[in-house]
Coordinates of C-alpha atoms and ligand atoms in Angstrom, one line a residue:
X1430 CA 16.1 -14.4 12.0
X1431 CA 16.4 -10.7 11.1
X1432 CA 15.7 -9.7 8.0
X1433 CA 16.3 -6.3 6.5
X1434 CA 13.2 -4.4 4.4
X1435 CA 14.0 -2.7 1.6
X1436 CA 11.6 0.1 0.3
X1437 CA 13.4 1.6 -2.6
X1438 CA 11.7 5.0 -4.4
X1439 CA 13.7 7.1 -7.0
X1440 CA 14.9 9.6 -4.4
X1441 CA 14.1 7.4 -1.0
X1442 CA 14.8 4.5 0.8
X1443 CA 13.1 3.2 4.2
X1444 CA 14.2 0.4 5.3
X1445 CA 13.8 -1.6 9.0
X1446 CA 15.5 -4.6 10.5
X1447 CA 13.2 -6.9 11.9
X1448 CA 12.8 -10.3 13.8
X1449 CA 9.6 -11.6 11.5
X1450 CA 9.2 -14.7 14.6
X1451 CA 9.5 -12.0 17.4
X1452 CA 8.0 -9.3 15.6
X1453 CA 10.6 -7.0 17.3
X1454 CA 11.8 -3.8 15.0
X1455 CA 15.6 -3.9 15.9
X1456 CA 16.2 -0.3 13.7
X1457 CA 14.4 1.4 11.2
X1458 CA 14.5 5.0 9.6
X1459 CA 14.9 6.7 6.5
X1460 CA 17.6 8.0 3.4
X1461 CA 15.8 11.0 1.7
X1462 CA 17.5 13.2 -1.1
X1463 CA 19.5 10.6 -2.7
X1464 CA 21.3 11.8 -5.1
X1465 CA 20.9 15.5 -3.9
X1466 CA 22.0 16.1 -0.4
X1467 CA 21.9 13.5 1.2
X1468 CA 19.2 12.8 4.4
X1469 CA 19.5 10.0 6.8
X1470 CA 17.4 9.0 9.5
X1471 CA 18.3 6.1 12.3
X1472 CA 16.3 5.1 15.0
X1473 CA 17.6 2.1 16.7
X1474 CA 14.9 0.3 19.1
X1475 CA 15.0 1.8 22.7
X1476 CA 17.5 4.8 21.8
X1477 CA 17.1 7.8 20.6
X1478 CA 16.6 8.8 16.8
X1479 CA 20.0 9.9 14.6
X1480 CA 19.5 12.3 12.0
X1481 CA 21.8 13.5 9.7
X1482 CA 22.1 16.1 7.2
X1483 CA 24.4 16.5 3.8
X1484 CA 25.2 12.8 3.8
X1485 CA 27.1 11.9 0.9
X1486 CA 24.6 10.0 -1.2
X1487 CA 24.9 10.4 -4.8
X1488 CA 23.3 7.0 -5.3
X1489 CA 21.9 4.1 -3.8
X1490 CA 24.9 2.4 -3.2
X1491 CA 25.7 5.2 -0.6
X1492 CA 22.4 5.2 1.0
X1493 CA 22.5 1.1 1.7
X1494 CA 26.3 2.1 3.0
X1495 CA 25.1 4.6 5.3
X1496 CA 22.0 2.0 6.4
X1497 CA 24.6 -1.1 6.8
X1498 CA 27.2 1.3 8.8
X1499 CA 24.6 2.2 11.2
X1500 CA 23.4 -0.9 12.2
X1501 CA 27.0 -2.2 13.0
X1502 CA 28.0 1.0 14.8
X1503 CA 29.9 0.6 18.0
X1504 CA 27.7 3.0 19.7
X1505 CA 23.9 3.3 18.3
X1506 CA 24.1 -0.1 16.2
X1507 CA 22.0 -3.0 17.0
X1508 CA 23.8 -6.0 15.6
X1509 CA 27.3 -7.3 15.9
X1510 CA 27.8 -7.6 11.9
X1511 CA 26.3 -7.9 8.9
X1512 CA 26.4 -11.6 9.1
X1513 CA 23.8 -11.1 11.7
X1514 CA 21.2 -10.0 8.3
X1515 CA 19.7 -13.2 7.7
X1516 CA 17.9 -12.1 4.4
X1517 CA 16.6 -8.7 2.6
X1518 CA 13.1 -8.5 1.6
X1519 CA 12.4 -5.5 -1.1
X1520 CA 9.3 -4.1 -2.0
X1521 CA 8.8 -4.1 -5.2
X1522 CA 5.9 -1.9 -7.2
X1523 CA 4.8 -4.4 -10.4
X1524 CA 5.1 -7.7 -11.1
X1525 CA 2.5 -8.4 -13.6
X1526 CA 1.4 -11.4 -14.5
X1527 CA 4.6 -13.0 -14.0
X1528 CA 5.0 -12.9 -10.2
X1529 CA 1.9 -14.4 -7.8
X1530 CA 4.0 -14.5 -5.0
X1531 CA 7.4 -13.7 -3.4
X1532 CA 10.3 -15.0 -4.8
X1533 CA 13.7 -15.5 -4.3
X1534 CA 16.1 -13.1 -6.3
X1535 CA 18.0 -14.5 -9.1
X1536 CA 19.2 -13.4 -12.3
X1537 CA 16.4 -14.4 -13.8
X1538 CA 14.0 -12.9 -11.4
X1539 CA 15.5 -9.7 -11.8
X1540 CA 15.6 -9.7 -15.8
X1541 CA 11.8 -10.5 -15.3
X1542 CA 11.4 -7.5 -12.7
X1543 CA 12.7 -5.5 -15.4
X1544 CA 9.9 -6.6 -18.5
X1545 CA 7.6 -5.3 -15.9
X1546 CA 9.3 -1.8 -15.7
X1547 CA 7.0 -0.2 -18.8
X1548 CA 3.8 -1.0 -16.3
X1549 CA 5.5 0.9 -13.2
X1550 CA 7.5 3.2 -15.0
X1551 CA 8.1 5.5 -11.8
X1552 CA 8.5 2.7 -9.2
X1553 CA 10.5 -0.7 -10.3
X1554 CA 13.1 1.0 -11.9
X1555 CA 13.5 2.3 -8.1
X1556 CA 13.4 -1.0 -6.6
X1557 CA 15.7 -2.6 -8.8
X1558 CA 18.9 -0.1 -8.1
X1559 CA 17.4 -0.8 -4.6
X1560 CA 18.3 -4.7 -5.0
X1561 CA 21.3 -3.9 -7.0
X1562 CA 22.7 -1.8 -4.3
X1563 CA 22.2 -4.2 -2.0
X1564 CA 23.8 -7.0 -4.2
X1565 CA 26.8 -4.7 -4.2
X1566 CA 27.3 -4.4 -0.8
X1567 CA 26.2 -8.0 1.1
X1568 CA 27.3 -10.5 -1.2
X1569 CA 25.6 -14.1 -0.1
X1570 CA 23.1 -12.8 1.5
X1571 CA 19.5 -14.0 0.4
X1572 CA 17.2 -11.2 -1.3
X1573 CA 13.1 -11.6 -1.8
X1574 CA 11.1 -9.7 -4.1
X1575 CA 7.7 -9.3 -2.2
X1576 CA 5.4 -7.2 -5.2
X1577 CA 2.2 -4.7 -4.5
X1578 CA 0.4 -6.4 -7.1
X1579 CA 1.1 -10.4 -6.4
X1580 CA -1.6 -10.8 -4.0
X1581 CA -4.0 -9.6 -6.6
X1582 CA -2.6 -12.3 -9.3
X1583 CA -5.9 -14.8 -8.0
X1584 CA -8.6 -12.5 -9.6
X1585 CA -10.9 -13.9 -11.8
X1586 CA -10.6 -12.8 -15.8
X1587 CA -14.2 -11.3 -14.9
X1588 CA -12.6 -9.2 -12.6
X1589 CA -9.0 -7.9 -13.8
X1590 CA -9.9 -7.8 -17.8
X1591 CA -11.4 -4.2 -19.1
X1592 CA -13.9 -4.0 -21.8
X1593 CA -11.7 -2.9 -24.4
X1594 CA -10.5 -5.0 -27.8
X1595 CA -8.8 -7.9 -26.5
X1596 CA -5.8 -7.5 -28.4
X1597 CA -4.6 -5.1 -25.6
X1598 CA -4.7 -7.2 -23.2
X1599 CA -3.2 -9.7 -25.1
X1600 CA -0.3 -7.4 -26.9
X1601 CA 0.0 -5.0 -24.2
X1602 CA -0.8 -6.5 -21.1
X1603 CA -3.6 -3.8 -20.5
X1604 CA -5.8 -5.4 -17.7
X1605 CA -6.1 -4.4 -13.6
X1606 CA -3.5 -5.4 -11.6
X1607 CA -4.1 -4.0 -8.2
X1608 CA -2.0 -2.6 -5.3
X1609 CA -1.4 -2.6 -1.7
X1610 CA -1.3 -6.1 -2.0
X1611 CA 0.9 -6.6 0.7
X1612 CA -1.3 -4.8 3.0
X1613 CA -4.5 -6.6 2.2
X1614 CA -2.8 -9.8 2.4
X1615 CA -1.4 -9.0 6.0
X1616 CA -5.0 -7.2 7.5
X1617 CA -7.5 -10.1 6.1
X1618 CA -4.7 -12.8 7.9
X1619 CA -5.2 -10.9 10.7
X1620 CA -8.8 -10.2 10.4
X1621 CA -8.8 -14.5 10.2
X1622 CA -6.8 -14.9 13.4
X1623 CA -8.6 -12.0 15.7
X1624 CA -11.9 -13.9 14.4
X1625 CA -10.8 -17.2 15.5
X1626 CA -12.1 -18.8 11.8
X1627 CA -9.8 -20.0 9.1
X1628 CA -9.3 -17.5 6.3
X1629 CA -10.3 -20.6 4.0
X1630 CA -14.1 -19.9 5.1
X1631 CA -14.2 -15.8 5.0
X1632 CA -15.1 -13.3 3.0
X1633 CA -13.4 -10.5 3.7
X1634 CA -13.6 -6.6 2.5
X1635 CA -10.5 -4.9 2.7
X1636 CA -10.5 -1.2 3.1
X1637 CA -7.3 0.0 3.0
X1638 CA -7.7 3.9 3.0
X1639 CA -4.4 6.0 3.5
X1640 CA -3.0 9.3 1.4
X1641 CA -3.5 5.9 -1.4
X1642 CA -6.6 4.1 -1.4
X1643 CA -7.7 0.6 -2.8
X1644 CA -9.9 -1.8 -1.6
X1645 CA -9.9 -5.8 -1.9
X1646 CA -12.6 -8.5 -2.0
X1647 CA -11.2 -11.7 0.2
X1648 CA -12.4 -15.0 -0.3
X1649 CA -11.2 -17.6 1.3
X1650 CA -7.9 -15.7 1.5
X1651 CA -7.5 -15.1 -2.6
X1652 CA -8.2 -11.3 -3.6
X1653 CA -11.3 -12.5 -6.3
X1654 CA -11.4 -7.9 -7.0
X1655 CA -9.9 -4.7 -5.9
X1656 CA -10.4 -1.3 -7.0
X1657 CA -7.4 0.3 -8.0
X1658 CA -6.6 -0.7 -11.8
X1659 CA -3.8 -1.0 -14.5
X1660 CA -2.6 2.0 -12.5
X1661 CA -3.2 3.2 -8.4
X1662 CA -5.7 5.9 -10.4
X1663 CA -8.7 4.2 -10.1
X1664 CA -11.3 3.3 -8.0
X1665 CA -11.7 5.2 -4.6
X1666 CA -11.0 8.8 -4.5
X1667 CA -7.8 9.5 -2.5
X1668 CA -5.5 11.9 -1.6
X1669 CA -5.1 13.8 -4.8
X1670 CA -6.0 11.0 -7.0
X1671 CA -9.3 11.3 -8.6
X1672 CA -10.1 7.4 -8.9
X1673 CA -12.7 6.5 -11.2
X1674 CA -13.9 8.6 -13.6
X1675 CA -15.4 8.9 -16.7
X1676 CA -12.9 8.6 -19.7
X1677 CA -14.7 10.7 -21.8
X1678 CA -13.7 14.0 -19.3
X1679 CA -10.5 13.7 -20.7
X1680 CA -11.2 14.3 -24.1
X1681 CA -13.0 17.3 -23.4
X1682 CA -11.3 19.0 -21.0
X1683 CA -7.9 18.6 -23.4
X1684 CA -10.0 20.1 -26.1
X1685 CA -11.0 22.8 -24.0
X1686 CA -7.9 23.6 -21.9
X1687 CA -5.4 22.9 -24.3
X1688 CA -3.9 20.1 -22.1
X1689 CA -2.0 17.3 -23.6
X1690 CA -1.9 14.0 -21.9
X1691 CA 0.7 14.3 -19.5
X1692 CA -1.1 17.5 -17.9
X1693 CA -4.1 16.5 -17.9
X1694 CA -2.7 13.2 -16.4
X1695 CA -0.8 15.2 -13.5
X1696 CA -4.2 17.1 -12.5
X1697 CA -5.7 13.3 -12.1
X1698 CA -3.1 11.9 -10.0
X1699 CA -1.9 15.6 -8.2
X1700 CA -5.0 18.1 -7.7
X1701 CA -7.9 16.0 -7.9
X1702 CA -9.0 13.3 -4.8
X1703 CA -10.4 15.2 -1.9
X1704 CA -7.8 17.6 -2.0
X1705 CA -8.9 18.8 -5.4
X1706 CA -13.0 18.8 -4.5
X1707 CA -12.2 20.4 -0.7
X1708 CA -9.9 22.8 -2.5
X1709 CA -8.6 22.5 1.3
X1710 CA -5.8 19.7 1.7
X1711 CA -5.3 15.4 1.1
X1712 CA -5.0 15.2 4.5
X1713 CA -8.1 13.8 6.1
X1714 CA -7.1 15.8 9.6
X1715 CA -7.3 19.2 7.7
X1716 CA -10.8 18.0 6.2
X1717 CA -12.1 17.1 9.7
X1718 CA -10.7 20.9 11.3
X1719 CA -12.2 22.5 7.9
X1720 CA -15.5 20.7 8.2
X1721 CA -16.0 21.5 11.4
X1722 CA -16.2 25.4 10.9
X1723 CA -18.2 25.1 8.8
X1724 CA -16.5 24.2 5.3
X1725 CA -18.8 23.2 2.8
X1726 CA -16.4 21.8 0.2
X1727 CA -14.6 19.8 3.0
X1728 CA -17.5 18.6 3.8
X1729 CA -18.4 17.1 0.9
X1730 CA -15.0 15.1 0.4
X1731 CA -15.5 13.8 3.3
X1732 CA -19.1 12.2 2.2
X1733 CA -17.7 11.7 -1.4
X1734 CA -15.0 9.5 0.1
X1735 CA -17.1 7.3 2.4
X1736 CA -19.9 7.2 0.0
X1737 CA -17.3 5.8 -2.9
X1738 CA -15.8 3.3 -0.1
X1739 CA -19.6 2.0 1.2
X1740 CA -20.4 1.3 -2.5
X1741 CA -17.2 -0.6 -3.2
X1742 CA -18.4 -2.3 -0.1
X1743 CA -21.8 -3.2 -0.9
X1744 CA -20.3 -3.8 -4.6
X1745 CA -17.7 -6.5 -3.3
X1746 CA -20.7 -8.2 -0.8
X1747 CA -22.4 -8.8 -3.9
X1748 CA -19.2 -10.2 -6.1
X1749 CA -18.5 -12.4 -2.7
X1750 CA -22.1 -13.5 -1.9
X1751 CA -21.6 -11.9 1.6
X1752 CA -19.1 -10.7 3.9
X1753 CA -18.2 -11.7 7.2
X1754 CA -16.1 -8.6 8.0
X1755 CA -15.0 -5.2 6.9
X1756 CA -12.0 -4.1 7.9
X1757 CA -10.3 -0.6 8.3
X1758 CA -6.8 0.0 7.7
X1759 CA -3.9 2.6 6.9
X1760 CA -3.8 6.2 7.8
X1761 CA -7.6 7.1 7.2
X1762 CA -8.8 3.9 8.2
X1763 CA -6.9 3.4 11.5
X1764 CA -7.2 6.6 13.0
X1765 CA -10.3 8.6 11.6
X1766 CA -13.3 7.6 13.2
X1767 CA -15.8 10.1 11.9
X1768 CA -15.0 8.1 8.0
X1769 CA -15.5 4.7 9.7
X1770 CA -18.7 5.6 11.1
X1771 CA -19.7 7.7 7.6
X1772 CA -19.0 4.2 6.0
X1773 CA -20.8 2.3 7.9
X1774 CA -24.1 4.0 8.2
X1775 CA -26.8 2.7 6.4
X1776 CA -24.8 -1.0 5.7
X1777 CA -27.6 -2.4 8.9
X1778 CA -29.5 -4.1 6.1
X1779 CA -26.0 -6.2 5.5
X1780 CA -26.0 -7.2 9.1
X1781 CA -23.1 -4.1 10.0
X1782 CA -23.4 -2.5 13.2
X1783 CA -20.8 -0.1 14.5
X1784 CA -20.2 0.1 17.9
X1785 CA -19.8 4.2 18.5
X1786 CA -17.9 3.7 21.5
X1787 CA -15.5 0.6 20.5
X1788 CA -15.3 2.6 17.0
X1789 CA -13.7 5.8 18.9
X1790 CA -10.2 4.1 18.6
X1791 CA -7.3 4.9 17.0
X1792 CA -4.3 2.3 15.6
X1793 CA -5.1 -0.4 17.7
X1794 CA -6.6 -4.3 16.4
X1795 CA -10.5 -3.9 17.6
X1796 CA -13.5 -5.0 16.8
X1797 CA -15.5 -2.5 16.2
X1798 CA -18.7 -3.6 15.9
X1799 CA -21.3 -4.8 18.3
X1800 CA -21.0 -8.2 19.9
X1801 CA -24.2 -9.2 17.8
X1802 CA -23.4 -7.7 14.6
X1803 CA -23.6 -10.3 11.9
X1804 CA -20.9 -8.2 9.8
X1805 CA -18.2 -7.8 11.8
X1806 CA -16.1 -4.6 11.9
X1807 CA -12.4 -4.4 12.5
X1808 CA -9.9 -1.9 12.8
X1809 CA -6.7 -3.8 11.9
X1810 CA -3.5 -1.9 12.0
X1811 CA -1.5 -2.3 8.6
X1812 CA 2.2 -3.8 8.9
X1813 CA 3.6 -4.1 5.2
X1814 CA 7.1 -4.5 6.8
X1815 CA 6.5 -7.2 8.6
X1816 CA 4.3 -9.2 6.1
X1817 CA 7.4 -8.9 3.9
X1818 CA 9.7 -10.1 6.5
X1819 CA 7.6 -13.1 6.6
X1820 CA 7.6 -13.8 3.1
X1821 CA 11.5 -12.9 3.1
X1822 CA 12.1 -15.7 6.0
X1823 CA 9.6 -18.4 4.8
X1824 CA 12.0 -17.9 1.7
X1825 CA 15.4 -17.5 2.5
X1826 CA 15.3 -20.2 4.9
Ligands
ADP3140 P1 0.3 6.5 2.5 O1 1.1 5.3 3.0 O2 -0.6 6.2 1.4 O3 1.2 7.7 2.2 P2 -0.9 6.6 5.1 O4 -1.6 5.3 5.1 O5 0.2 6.9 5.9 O6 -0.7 7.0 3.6 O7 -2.1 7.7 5.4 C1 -1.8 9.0 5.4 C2 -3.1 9.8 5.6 O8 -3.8 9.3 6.8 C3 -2.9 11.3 5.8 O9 -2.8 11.9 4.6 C4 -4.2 11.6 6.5 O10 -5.2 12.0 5.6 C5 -4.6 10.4 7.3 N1 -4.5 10.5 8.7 C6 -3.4 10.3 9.5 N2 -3.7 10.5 10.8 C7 -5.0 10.8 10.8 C8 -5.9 11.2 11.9 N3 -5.5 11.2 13.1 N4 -7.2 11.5 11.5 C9 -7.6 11.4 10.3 N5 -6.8 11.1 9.2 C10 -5.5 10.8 9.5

């Protein structure tokens, strides 16, 4: 079956064609500048990469053109027609409370996709000219909705309620509804099969630590917590994202600066994480080369990020009653060693031991703790494309 992924942003659209059974990417690339000049990206498997610049793209429709031409082309295409897409699977940002699980797409599902628009104001109205565009252009062909927040859907009340009056959850929906689900989901089945165990009988803590950042207590394959919130703001530290924080900065920092809401809102989610306490960069690479010589400030968002991950760790051992194994994913998680092994210090006492030489790894499935650890370690290499093309094919077939 190939099955064509859909990632759909205001001004973006990745996408890859993939064989969920095989697990073999037949083409994948990128359409930047939609709507502005026009980028496109191609790289079929095996041949070289096609870029292109001032591609006529004023909207989506263009973009899923440009995507669909180049897959059937004579020369760098990789399928005879477009018959040969079995189904599309789009990622879609929010699906509240409405949507535990992939669906099919119907009229229906779409209306719903759209109540959910006021919780992901920047994202699902994105991903639904994603799906419309598609619907334009491959008439028959099955499309799956596959949501960041579904996986999240099994928390407990305990868990995804805030302590505010009820009535706004009630009225307005206000409660935590987690991301990345997609990527936890795929990393803890993983996590199940390199352990040999059922996901049934683990407890799992998912640390998915990228440019985003959230992480997810397992249990027996339901997500029971996870840190980010109504919004990707809270919890961890990332990026430029400040995470959790006291609400009550806000009021005084307003007063002080003269900020409404929307500035103070855009120094949150755009100058704070480690970017904003390094005062260096979000990227974990310019940190490491900053620490190094001797930057203090670097320094220190290095230690506040581990420190915030190890106590969402120790936090989610305790919501759990235990953990079998913590696992590393995404861009900081797969390839920075020196946050793995910040992490992980000091967690003995819950049976973790890192193995310094199996942890010097990068992208690759590993265990990376000692053979007699009780707490396993695992770096698990995150494939959001692929869990959706599995969700798209269970579906469509
Ligand atoms: P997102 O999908 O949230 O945009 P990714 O999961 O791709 O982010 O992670 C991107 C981040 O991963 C970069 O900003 C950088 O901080 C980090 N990263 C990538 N490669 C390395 C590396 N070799 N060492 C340390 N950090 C890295």
């Amino acid at each position: 079956m190939n099955i064509l992924v859909i990632n759909a942003g205001s001004s973006s659209l990745k996408y890859q064609l993939l064989n969920p059974e095989t697990q073999q990417v037949l083409a994948k690339g990128l359409c930047e500048r939609i709507g502005i000049d026009g980028k496109f990206t191609y790289k079929p498997e095996g041949k070289q990469a096609v870029k292109e610049a001032d591609v006529a793209m004023p909207t989506h429709n263009e973009a899923i053109k440009a995507v669909l031409d180049a897959l059937v082309d004579s020369v760098n295409g990789v399928i005879g027609s477009m018959k040969e897409i079995d189904a599309v699977g789009h990622r879609v940002v929010h699906g509240g409370e409405k949507f535990a699980k992939s669906v099919l797409i119907t009229d229906e599902v779409m209306a719903a996709i759209e109540e959910c628009n006021p919780l992901a104001p920047l994202h699902n109205p994105a991903n639904i000219i994603g799906i419309k565009a598609c619907q334009a252009l491959m008439h028959g062909t099955p499309m799956v909705a596959v949501f960041d927040t579904a996986f999240h859907q099994t928390m407990p009340a305990a868990a995804y309620m805030y302590a505010l009056p009820y009535e706004y959850y009630e009225k307005d929906k206000v409660r935590r509804y987690g991301f990345h689900g997609t990527s936890h989901k795929y990393v803890t089945q993983r996590a199940a099969a390199m352990l040999g165990r059922p996901i049934e009988e683990l407890k799992l803590v998912s640390c998915h630590l990228g440019n985003g950042s959230s992480i997810a207590a397992v249990d027996g394959g339901k997500s029971v917590d996870t840190s980010m919130g109504f919004t990707p703001l809270a919890g961890l530290p990332m990026g430029t994202r400040c995470g959790d924080i006291d609400a009550g900065i806000l009021q005084y920092l307003m007063n002080k600066y003269g900020m409404d809401i929307d500035k103070m809102l855009n120094v949150l989610n755009k100058k704070s994480g480690v970017e904003g306490l390094s005062c260096v960069s979000s990227d974990f690479r310019d940190l490491e080369t900053a620490a190094d010589k001797g930057d203090s400030k670097a320094a220190l968002a290095q230690k506040k990020f581990a420190y915030e991950v190890k106590k969402y760790v120790g936090a989610y051992a305790a919501a759990m009653g235990g953990v079998d194994a913590v696992i590393f994913t995404a861009g900081v998680g797969e390839n920075d060693k020196a946050i793995r092994a910040m992490v992980c210090e000091g967690l003995e006492y819950m049976g973790v031991q890192l193995d310094n030489a199996a942890n010097d790894v990068r992208g690759k499935e590993t265990v990376i703790s000692t053979p007699d650890s009780k707490t396993k370690v695992l770096l698990i290499p995150t494939n959001e494309e692929l869990m959706i093309a599995i969700d798209t094919a269970e579906l469509a077939k």
